[in-house]
Coordinates of C-alpha atoms in Angstrom, one line a residue:
M1 CA 111.7 136.1 78.1
S2 CA 110.2 133.4 80.4
L3 CA 112.5 131.5 82.7
I4 CA 110.2 128.7 83.0
A5 CA 110.9 125.8 80.6
P6 CA 108.1 124.6 78.6
S7 CA 106.6 121.3 79.7
P8 CA 107.2 118.4 77.2
P9 CA 104.9 117.9 74.5
R10 CA 102.0 115.1 75.1
A11 CA 103.7 112.8 72.3
D12 CA 107.1 112.7 74.4
A13 CA 105.2 112.3 77.6
D14 CA 103.5 109.2 76.2
R15 CA 106.6 107.8 74.6
Y16 CA 108.2 107.9 77.9
G17 CA 105.4 106.4 79.6
V18 CA 105.5 103.6 77.2
L19 CA 109.2 103.0 77.7
F20 CA 109.0 103.0 81.5
V21 CA 106.2 100.9 81.8
F22 CA 107.7 98.4 79.3
A23 CA 110.6 98.6 81.2
A24 CA 108.9 97.7 84.5
G25 CA 107.5 94.8 82.6
V26 CA 110.8 93.5 81.7
L27 CA 112.1 93.8 85.2
W28 CA 109.0 92.4 86.5
S29 CA 109.3 89.3 84.1
T30 CA 112.9 88.3 85.8
V31 CA 111.0 87.0 88.8
G32 CA 110.7 83.6 87.5
L33 CA 114.4 83.3 86.7
G34 CA 115.4 84.8 90.0
I35 CA 113.3 82.3 92.0
R36 CA 114.5 79.4 89.9
L37 CA 117.9 80.2 90.7
I38 CA 117.5 79.9 94.5
E39 CA 119.1 77.1 95.5
D40 CA 117.9 76.2 99.3
A41 CA 115.6 78.8 100.4
V42 CA 112.0 78.3 100.8
V43 CA 109.0 80.9 100.2
W44 CA 109.1 82.5 103.5
Q45 CA 112.9 83.0 103.6
I46 CA 113.1 84.6 100.1
L47 CA 110.3 86.8 101.1
L48 CA 112.0 87.9 104.1
Y49 CA 115.3 88.9 102.4
R50 CA 113.2 90.6 99.6
S51 CA 111.1 92.4 101.8
V52 CA 114.0 93.6 103.7
S53 CA 115.7 95.2 100.4
M54 CA 112.5 96.4 98.9
S55 CA 111.6 98.3 102.1
L56 CA 114.8 100.0 102.3
F57 CA 114.9 101.1 98.7
L58 CA 111.3 102.3 98.6
Y59 CA 112.1 104.3 101.8
I60 CA 115.0 106.1 100.3
F61 CA 113.1 106.8 97.1
I62 CA 110.0 108.1 98.7
R63 CA 112.0 110.3 101.1
V64 CA 114.1 111.7 98.3
R65 CA 111.2 112.2 95.8
S66 CA 108.3 113.5 98.3
R67 CA 110.6 114.9 101.1
E68 CA 108.6 113.5 103.5
S69 CA 108.5 110.0 105.3
P70 CA 106.4 107.4 103.8
F71 CA 104.8 106.8 107.4
I72 CA 103.4 110.4 107.2
Q73 CA 101.8 109.2 103.8
I74 CA 100.6 106.0 105.0
R75 CA 98.7 107.9 108.0
R76 CA 97.3 110.4 105.7
V77 CA 95.5 107.7 103.9
G78 CA 94.4 105.5 106.8
F79 CA 93.1 102.0 106.7
P80 CA 92.7 101.5 103.1
V81 CA 96.6 101.5 102.8
V82 CA 96.7 98.9 105.6
I83 CA 94.6 96.6 103.7
A84 CA 96.5 97.3 100.5
G85 CA 99.6 96.2 102.4
L86 CA 98.2 93.1 103.9
S87 CA 96.9 91.9 100.5
L88 CA 100.3 92.2 99.1
V89 CA 101.9 90.0 101.4
A90 CA 99.3 87.5 100.5
A91 CA 100.3 88.0 96.7
Y92 CA 103.9 87.8 97.1
S93 CA 103.8 84.8 99.1
G94 CA 101.4 83.0 96.6
G95 CA 103.5 84.2 93.7
I96 CA 106.9 83.0 95.2
Y97 CA 105.2 79.6 95.9
A98 CA 103.4 79.3 92.6
I99 CA 106.6 79.7 90.7
Q100 CA 108.4 77.2 93.1
S101 CA 105.5 74.5 92.6
T102 CA 104.6 75.1 88.9
S103 CA 106.0 76.2 85.5
V104 CA 106.9 79.8 85.2
A105 CA 104.6 80.2 82.0
N106 CA 101.6 78.6 84.0
A107 CA 102.1 81.0 86.8
M108 CA 102.7 84.1 84.8
L109 CA 99.9 83.7 82.8
L110 CA 97.5 83.1 86.1
F111 CA 99.0 86.3 87.2
A112 CA 97.9 88.2 84.5
T113 CA 94.0 87.4 85.9
A114 CA 94.4 90.0 88.6
P115 CA 93.0 93.1 86.4
F116 CA 89.8 90.9 85.9
I117 CA 89.4 89.9 89.8
A118 CA 89.9 93.5 90.4
A119 CA 87.2 94.7 88.1
L120 CA 84.8 92.0 89.8
L121 CA 85.7 93.1 93.1
G122 CA 85.3 96.6 92.2
W123 CA 81.9 95.9 91.1
I124 CA 80.7 93.9 94.1
V125 CA 82.7 96.2 96.9
L126 CA 82.8 99.8 95.3
R127 CA 79.8 99.5 92.7
E128 CA 81.9 100.4 90.2
P129 CA 80.5 99.6 86.6
V130 CA 82.2 96.7 84.4
R131 CA 81.9 97.1 80.6
T132 CA 80.1 94.5 78.4
A133 CA 83.4 93.8 76.8
T134 CA 85.1 93.2 80.1
W135 CA 82.4 90.6 81.1
V136 CA 82.9 88.8 77.9
A137 CA 86.8 89.0 78.6
I138 CA 86.2 87.6 82.1
A139 CA 84.3 84.7 80.6
V140 CA 87.0 84.0 78.0
A141 CA 89.7 84.1 80.5
I142 CA 87.8 81.5 82.7
G143 CA 87.9 79.0 79.8
G144 CA 91.6 79.7 79.1
I145 CA 92.1 79.0 83.0
A146 CA 90.0 75.8 82.9
I147 CA 92.4 74.6 79.8
M148 CA 95.4 75.4 81.8
V149 CA 94.4 73.6 85.0
A150 CA 92.9 70.5 83.4
D151 CA 95.9 68.4 83.4
K152 CA 97.1 69.4 86.8
S153 CA 95.3 66.6 88.7
G154 CA 95.8 66.5 92.8
G155 CA 99.8 67.2 92.7
V156 CA 101.9 70.0 93.5
A157 CA 101.3 71.9 90.2
L158 CA 97.8 72.2 91.1
K159 CA 98.6 73.7 94.2
G160 CA 101.0 76.2 92.4
S161 CA 98.2 77.0 89.9
L162 CA 95.8 77.7 92.8
A163 CA 98.7 79.5 94.6
A164 CA 99.0 81.8 91.4
L165 CA 95.4 82.5 91.4
G166 CA 95.5 83.5 95.1
S167 CA 98.7 85.8 94.3
A168 CA 96.4 87.5 91.5
F169 CA 93.3 87.7 93.9
G170 CA 95.8 89.5 96.4
F171 CA 96.9 92.0 93.7
A172 CA 93.3 92.5 92.8
V173 CA 92.6 93.5 96.6
F174 CA 95.5 95.7 96.7
T175 CA 93.9 97.6 93.5
V176 CA 90.7 98.1 95.2
A177 CA 91.7 98.9 98.6
L178 CA 93.9 102.0 96.7
R179 CA 90.5 102.7 95.0
W180 CA 88.9 102.9 98.2
G181 CA 91.4 105.2 99.8
R182 CA 91.0 107.6 96.8
T183 CA 94.6 107.6 96.0
G184 CA 96.8 106.5 92.8
E185 CA 100.0 106.5 94.8
M186 CA 101.0 102.9 95.4
L187 CA 104.3 103.6 96.7
P188 CA 103.7 103.8 100.3
A189 CA 101.3 101.0 100.4
V190 CA 103.9 98.8 98.9
F191 CA 106.5 100.0 101.7
L192 CA 104.1 99.2 104.2
S193 CA 103.5 95.6 102.7
G194 CA 107.2 95.1 103.0
L195 CA 107.2 95.9 106.8
F196 CA 104.3 93.6 107.0
A197 CA 106.0 90.7 105.3
I198 CA 109.2 91.0 107.5
V199 CA 107.1 90.7 110.5
I200 CA 104.8 87.7 109.1
T201 CA 107.9 85.9 107.6
L202 CA 110.0 86.2 110.7
A203 CA 107.3 84.9 112.9
I204 CA 106.6 81.8 110.4
C205 CA 110.3 81.5 110.0
F206 CA 110.8 81.0 113.9
G207 CA 107.3 79.0 114.1
L208 CA 108.6 76.6 111.6
G209 CA 112.3 76.3 112.7
L210 CA 113.5 77.8 109.4
S211 CA 116.9 79.7 109.6
V212 CA 116.7 83.4 109.0
V213 CA 120.4 83.1 107.8
L214 CA 120.7 82.2 104.0
S215 CA 123.7 81.4 102.1
P216 CA 125.5 84.4 100.2
H217 CA 123.9 82.8 97.0
D218 CA 120.3 82.8 98.0
G219 CA 120.2 85.9 100.3
G220 CA 121.9 87.9 97.4
I221 CA 119.4 86.8 94.9
A222 CA 116.6 87.4 97.2
M223 CA 117.6 90.7 98.1
G224 CA 118.6 91.7 94.4
M225 CA 114.8 90.8 93.7
G226 CA 113.6 93.2 96.2
V227 CA 115.4 96.2 94.6
F228 CA 115.8 95.5 90.9
Q229 CA 112.6 93.5 90.1
V230 CA 109.9 94.8 92.8
G231 CA 111.2 98.0 93.7
A232 CA 112.9 99.4 90.6
G233 CA 109.9 97.7 88.6
L234 CA 107.3 99.6 90.8
I235 CA 109.1 103.0 90.4
L236 CA 109.1 102.8 86.4
Y237 CA 105.7 101.8 86.5
T238 CA 104.4 104.8 88.7
L239 CA 106.2 106.9 86.5
G240 CA 105.0 105.6 83.2
S241 CA 101.4 105.0 84.2
R242 CA 100.6 108.7 84.6
S243 CA 100.8 109.4 81.0
L244 CA 99.0 106.3 79.7
P245 CA 95.4 105.4 79.4
A246 CA 94.3 102.1 80.9
A247 CA 94.3 100.2 77.6
E248 CA 98.0 100.9 76.8
L249 CA 98.8 99.7 80.3
A250 CA 97.0 96.5 80.1
L251 CA 98.6 95.7 76.8
L252 CA 102.2 96.8 77.8
S253 CA 101.7 94.4 81.1
L254 CA 101.7 91.5 78.6
A255 CA 105.3 92.0 78.4
E256 CA 105.9 90.3 81.9
V257 CA 103.6 87.5 81.0
L258 CA 105.3 86.8 77.6
L259 CA 108.8 87.4 78.5
G260 CA 108.8 85.5 81.9
P261 CA 108.5 82.0 80.4
I262 CA 111.4 82.9 77.8
W263 CA 113.9 83.8 80.2
V264 CA 113.6 80.4 81.8
W265 CA 113.6 78.7 78.5
L266 CA 116.5 80.6 77.5
F267 CA 118.6 80.1 80.6
L268 CA 117.4 76.9 82.3
G269 CA 115.9 74.9 79.5
E270 CA 112.2 75.0 80.9
T271 CA 109.4 74.5 78.9
A272 CA 105.5 74.8 79.1
S273 CA 103.0 72.2 78.7
A274 CA 100.5 72.2 75.7
N275 CA 97.6 72.9 78.1
T276 CA 99.6 75.8 79.3
L277 CA 100.3 77.0 75.8
I278 CA 96.5 76.8 74.6
G279 CA 95.1 78.1 77.8
G280 CA 97.5 80.8 77.8
A281 CA 96.7 81.8 74.4
V282 CA 92.9 82.0 75.1
L283 CA 94.0 84.0 78.2
L284 CA 96.1 86.5 76.5
A285 CA 93.5 87.1 73.8
A286 CA 91.0 87.9 76.5
I287 CA 93.4 90.3 78.0
A288 CA 94.5 92.2 74.8
G289 CA 90.7 92.0 73.4
N290 CA 89.6 93.8 76.6
A291 CA 92.6 96.5 76.4
L292 CA 91.9 97.2 73.0
S293 CA 88.1 97.5 73.4
G294 CA 88.7 100.1 76.4
K295 CA 88.3 103.7 76.0
R296 CA 91.3 106.2 76.4
R297 CA 91.3 107.3 79.9
K298 CA 93.2 107.9 82.7
P299 CA 94.0 104.7 84.5
P300 CA 93.0 104.0 88.0
P301 CA 95.4 102.7 90.4
I302 CA 97.1 99.8 89.0
T303 CA 98.6 96.5 90.8
A304 CA 102.4 95.1 90.8
P305 CA 104.3 92.0 90.2

């Protein structure tokens, strides 16, 4: 009699993959609510505290999971993981500023352009082919974005929209850097991004005269986001994405975009403008259409909220 337990059927692996990735999207969708609950802290203070808790959490998880230091894994990949880590710092900063400056619905929908930007960068930098359906979806998405930002002239809301697109660009660079390094393992790069963010935000806080001591309320929320939103969400996504093709991943990622505005509407009464809703519907149609037209294949390294 064999002493080796049989591997779970493919259907079971897919089922758990769907649950893990969807759960990751639910956790990531609460980032807008978390930032809205911050009372006084600004983007650099929030990012500092979030990065500290995220880095500690991921260090422990990587050590337990792989039985080696994340620094060894980082050295193994080399320069691409450094680019990936730095790009995530830009993505984090733009994401927090965007949510503090514009509606959560607007920011979340613009974050969702990251896969399209990654496709363009992959085509330019790595000479990766882009499907015709993806080019069409990119064109439709650009139209949706134009509608969304059309009523945000010159104010903080426009800056928030640009920051959200900058955040999406950062996540896209992260994706391309991981492909460049030929690794699908995102957690060491995210751990490194946390260390970079700690150093950079400390320098900015001191340079701007910002206190690094937050109230228990703001500090607790920021550190909680590092563990439960970014850290736990990435772990669930990493586990789930290994058994799902790119089309399903793209569709499941819509959970984050759709649920984010719902949380702030339910708990804080925040609503979105008509332009955001119309442009967002066009953008979601482009994302869903691109996913449904894709072939079932093993996904490349995927970004994180």
